[in-house]
C-alpha positions as MATLAB code, in Angstrom:
seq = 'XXXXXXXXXXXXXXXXXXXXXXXXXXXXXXXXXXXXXXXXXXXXXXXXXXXXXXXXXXXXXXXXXXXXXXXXXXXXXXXXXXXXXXXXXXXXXXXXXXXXXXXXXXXXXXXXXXXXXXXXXXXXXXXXXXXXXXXXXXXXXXXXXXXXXXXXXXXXXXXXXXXXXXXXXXXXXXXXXXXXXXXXXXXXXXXXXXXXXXXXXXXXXXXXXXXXXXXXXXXXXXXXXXXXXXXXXXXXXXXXXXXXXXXXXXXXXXXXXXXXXXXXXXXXXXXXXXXXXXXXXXXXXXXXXXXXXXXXXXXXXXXXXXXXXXXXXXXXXXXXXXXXXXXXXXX';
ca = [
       0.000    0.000    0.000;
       1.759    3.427   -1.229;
       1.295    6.189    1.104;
      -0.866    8.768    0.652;
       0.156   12.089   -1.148;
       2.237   14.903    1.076;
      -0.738   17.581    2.134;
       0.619   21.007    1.259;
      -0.238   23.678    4.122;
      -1.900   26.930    4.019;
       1.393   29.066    4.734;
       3.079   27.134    2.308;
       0.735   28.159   -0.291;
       0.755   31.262    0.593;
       4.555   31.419    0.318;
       4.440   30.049   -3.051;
       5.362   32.860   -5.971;
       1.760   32.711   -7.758;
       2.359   36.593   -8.853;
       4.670   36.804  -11.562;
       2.336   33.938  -12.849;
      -0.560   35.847  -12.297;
       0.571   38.399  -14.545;
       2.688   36.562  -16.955;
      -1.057   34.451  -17.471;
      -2.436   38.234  -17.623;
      -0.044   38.935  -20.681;
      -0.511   35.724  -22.755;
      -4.161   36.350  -22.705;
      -4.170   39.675  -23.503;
      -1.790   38.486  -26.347;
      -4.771   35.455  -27.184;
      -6.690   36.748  -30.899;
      -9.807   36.795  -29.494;
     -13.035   35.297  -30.641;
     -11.991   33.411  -30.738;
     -10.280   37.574  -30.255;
     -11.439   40.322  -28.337;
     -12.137   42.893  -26.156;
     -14.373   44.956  -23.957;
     -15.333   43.086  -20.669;
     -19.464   41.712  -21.022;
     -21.966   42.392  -18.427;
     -22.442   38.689  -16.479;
     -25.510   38.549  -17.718;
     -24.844   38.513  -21.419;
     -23.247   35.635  -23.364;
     -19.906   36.530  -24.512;
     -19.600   37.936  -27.723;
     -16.680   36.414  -30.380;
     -15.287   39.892  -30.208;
     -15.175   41.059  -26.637;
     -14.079   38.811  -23.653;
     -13.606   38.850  -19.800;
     -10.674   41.256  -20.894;
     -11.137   44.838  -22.752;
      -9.415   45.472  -25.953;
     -10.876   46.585  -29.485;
     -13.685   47.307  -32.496;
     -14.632   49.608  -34.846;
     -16.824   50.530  -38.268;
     -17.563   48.218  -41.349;
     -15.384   48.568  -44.256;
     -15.708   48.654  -47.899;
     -16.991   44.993  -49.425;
     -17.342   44.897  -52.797;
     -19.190   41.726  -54.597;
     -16.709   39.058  -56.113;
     -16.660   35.275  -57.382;
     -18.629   33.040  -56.303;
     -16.906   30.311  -53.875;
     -16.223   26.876  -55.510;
     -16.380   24.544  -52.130;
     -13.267   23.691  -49.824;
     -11.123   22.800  -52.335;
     -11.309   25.682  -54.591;
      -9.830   28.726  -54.352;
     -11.260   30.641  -51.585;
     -11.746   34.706  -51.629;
      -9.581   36.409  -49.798;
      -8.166   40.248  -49.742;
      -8.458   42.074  -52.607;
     -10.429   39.243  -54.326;
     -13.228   41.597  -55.564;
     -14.521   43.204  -59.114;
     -15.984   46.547  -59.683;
     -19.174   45.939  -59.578;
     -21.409   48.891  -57.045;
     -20.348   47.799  -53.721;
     -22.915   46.422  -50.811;
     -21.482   48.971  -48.448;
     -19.451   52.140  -48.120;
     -16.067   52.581  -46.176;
     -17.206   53.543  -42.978;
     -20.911   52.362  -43.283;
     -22.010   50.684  -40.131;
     -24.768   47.776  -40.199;
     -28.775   47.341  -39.560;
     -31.068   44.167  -38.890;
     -34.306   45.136  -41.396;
     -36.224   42.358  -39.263;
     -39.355   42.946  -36.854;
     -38.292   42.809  -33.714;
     -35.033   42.513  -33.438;
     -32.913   45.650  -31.658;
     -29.266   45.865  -30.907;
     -27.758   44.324  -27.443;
     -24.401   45.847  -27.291;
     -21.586   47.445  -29.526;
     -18.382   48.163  -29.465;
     -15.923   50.272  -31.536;
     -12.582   51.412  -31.563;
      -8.978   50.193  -33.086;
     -10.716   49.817  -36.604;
     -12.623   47.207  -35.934;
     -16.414   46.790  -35.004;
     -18.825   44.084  -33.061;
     -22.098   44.468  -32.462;
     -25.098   42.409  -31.280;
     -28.593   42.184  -31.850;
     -31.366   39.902  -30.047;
     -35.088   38.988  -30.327;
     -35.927   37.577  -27.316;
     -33.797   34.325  -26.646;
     -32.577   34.504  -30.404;
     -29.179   36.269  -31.230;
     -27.079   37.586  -34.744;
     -23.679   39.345  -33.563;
     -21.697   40.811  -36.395;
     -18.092   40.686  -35.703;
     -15.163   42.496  -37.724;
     -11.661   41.361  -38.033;
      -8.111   42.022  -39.932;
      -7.918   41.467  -43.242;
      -4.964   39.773  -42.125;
      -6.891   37.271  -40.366;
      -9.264   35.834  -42.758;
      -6.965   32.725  -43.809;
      -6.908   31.312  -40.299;
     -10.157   31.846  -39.277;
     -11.625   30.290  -42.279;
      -9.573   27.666  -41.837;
     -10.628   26.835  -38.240;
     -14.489   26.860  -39.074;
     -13.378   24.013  -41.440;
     -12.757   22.335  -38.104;
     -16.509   23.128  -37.637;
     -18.330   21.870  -40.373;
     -17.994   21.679  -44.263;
     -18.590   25.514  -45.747;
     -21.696   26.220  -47.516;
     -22.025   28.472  -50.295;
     -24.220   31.583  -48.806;
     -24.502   35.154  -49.877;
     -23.935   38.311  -47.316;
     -24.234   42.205  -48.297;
     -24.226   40.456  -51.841;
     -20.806   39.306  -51.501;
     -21.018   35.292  -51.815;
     -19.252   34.013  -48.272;
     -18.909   30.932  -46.360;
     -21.732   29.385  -43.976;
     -20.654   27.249  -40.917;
     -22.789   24.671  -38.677;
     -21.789   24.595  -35.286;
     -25.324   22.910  -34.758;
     -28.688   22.854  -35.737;
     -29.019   26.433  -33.877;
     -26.031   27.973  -34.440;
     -24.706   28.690  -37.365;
     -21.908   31.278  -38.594;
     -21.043   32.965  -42.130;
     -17.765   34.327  -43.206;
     -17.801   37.473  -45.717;
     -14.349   37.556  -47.608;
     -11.670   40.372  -46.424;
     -12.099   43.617  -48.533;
      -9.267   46.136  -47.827;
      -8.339   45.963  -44.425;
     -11.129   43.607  -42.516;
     -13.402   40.713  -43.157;
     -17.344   39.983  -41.385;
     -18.047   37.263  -39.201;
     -22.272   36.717  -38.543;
     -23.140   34.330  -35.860;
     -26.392   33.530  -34.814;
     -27.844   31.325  -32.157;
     -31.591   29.750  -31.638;
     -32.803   29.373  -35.066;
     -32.431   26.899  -37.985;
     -30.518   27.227  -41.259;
     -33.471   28.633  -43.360;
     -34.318   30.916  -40.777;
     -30.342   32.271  -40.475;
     -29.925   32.661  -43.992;
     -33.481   34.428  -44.710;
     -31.976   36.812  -41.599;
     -28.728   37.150  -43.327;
     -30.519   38.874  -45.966;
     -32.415   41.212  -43.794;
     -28.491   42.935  -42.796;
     -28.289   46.266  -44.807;
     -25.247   48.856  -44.544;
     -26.329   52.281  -43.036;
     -24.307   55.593  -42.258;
     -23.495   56.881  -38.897;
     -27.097   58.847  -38.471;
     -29.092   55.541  -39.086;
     -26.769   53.347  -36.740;
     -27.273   56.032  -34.327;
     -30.890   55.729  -34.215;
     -30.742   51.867  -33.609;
     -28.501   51.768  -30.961;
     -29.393   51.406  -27.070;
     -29.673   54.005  -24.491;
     -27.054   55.486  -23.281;
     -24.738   54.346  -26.084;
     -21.582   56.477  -26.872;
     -21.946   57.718  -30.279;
     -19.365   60.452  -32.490;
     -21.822   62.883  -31.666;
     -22.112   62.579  -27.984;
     -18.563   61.812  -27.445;
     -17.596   64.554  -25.059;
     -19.889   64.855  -23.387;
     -20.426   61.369  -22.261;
     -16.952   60.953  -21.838;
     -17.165   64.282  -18.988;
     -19.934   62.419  -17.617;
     -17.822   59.600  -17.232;
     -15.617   60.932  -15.665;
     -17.362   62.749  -13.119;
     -16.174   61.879   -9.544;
     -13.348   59.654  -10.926;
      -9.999   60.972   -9.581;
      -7.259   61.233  -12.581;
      -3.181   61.724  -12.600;
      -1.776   65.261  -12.892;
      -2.392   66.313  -16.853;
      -5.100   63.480  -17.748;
      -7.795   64.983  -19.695;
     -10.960   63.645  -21.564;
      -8.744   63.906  -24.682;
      -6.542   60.528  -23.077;
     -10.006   58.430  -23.359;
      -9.621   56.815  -26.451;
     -13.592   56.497  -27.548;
     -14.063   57.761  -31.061;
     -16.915   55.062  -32.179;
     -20.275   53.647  -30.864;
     -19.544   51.843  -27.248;
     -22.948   50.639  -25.002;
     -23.220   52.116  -22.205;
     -20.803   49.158  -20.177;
     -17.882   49.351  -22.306;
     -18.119   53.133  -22.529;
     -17.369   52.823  -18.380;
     -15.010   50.069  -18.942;
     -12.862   52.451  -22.209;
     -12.869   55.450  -19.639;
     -12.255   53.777  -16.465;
      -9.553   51.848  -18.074;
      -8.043   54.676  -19.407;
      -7.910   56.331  -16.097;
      -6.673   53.036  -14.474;
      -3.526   52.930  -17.167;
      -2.947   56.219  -16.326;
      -2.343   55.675  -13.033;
      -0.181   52.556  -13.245;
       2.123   54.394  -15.750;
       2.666   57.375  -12.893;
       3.502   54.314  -10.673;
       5.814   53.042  -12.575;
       7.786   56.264  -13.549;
       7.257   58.072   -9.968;
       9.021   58.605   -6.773;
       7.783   57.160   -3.542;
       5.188   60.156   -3.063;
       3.896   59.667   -6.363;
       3.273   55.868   -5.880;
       1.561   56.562   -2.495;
      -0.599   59.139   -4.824;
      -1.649   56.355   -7.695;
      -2.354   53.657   -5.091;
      -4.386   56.269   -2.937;
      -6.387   56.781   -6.284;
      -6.977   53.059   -7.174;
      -8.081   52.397   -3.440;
     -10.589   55.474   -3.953;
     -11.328   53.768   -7.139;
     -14.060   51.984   -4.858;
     -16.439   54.965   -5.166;
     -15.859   55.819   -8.766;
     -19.636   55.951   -9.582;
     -19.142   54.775  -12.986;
     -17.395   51.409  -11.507;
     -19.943   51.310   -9.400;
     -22.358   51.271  -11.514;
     -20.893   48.742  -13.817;
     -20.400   46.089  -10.395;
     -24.114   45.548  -10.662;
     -24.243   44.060  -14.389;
     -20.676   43.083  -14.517;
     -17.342   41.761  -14.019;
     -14.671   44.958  -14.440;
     -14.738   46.867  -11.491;
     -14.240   43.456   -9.674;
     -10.735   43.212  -11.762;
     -10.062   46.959  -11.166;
     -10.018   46.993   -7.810;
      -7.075   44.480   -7.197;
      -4.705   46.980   -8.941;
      -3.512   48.420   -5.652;
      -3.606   45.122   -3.867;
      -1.341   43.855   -6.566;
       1.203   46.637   -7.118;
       1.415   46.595   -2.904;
       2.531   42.637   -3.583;
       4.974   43.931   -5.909;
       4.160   43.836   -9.473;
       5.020   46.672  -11.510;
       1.814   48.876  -13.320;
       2.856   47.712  -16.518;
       2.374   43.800  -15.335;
      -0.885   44.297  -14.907;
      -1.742   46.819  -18.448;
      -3.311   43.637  -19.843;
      -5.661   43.158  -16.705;
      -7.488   46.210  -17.631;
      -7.153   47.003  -21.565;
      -4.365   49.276  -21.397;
];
């Protein structure tokens, strides 16, 4: 009879150097293409969209996509950058995206770094539209092949790739057009009833998205002000103005709080980093206050953020350096 397993105690845990791992875990998932990519942090409530996970990053407006060949199965060749003809294009550079459907309204968007996500719903049923680098298109064409056998379908009148993940859920790729490609994915409903939706997407201009979007939604033309807003009883570093918040798209209401609080939060982990003893008193001081930032505060009640936030001080008093934990909050 072997004997049983050494039992580890609790101070030897704690003595054990989890940190650097912490953050060096931190780093490789910040580093992780998302959606498989992605970016913002989700309210708990929501299902995780292929472009934003439990970690912010980016997204931003639809590109030009311009109608070309139609696909020939697997084995032929398969469109790609660039692969279009000159025929009148389905929509504009910097055209955003509508659902012509009754009923259906937009969840949540996000935009910035050239690249946009956004998702609609109609009661348990869901379509998010997902952009990506042009770069990208190869791989993650190749990886729904790991999914299911492409079908031929067409999107904005471009013909593009349908994938079965199962009988209700089901995803089309649009071939890249100068610098990013479309991913629709849509849970709930069978193939007929995803491709006869697929139809239903038109392009729009900045007005029309506007008017679709949900309450409270940053848009171009309420940028500064909802930014101030923002930023209303947050404490920010010596020289930090609303001009540091990068937020020049559409972001719902929860990733507009997670862009500017992150912003703030980077801010202060860079003065940590390049200050004296004072000044590092002053930034953790500020992340400790962080607490009451009504915009955090807000954002505890639907989500995860604030929760992440709020272990910056704890973890630059353990001895990581700001720029360890960048990844933790967007920077």
């Amino acid at each position: 009879m072997t004997d049983p397993a050494p039992r580890i105690t609790d101070d030897e845990v704690a003595a054990l150097p989890v940190h650097a791992g912490r953050a060096d875990l931190l780093e490789d998932l910040m580093a992780t293409p998302v959606i498989d990519r992605t970016e913002l942090v989700r309210p708990r409530a929501r299902r995780l969209t292929p472009t934003w996970l439990a970690i912010p990053a980016a997204a931003a407006a639809i590109a030009a996509i311009a109608v070309v060949p139609a696909l020939r199965g697997d084995d032929g060749p398969r469109p790609g950058p660039g692969s279009s003809v000159s025929e009148a294009p389905a929509a504009t550079d910097g055209e955003y995206l509508r659902l012509d459907a009754r009923g259906w309204k937009v969840d949540d968007v996000g935009e910035s770094g050239g690249l946009l996500s956004v998702s609609f719903e109609k009661g348990d049923l869901t379509l998010e539209v997902n952009e990506y680098p042009a770069e990208s298109y190869q791989s993650y064409y190749d990886d729904r092949l790991d999914v299911s056998s492409a079908r031929q379908s067409t999107l904005l009148g471009l013909a593009s790739s349908t994938f079965t993940y199962s009988a209700r859920d089901h995803a089309t790729i649009r071939p890249a057009e100068g610098d990013s490609f479309v991913e629709v994915r849509a849970d709930g409903m069978g193939l007929a009833d995803y491709e006869e939706l697929l139809g239903r997407l038109e392009a729009t201009d900045v007005a029309g998205f506007a008017e679709i979007v949900p309450p409270g939604t940053l848009t171009p033309a309420t940028r500064d002000s909802d930014v101030a807003r923002l930023l209303e009883g947050v404490r920010v570093p010596e020289g930090f103005t609303a001009a540091d918040v990068e937020a020049d798209g559409f972001l719902d209401a929860y990733n507009a709080m997670t862009t500017v609080a992150g912003a703030v939060g980077c801010a202060w982990l860079e003065a940590y980093d390049a200050g004296d003893a004072p000044a590092r008193q002053e930034a953790l001081r500020a992340l400790d206050g962080s607490r009451d930032w009504p915009l955090l505060v807000e954002q505890e009640a639907v989500g995860d953020y604030p929760e992440v936030f709020w272990t910056l001080a704890g973890d630059l008093r353990a001895g990581a350096r700001g720029a360890e934990l960048h990844g933790a909050i967007g920077c």
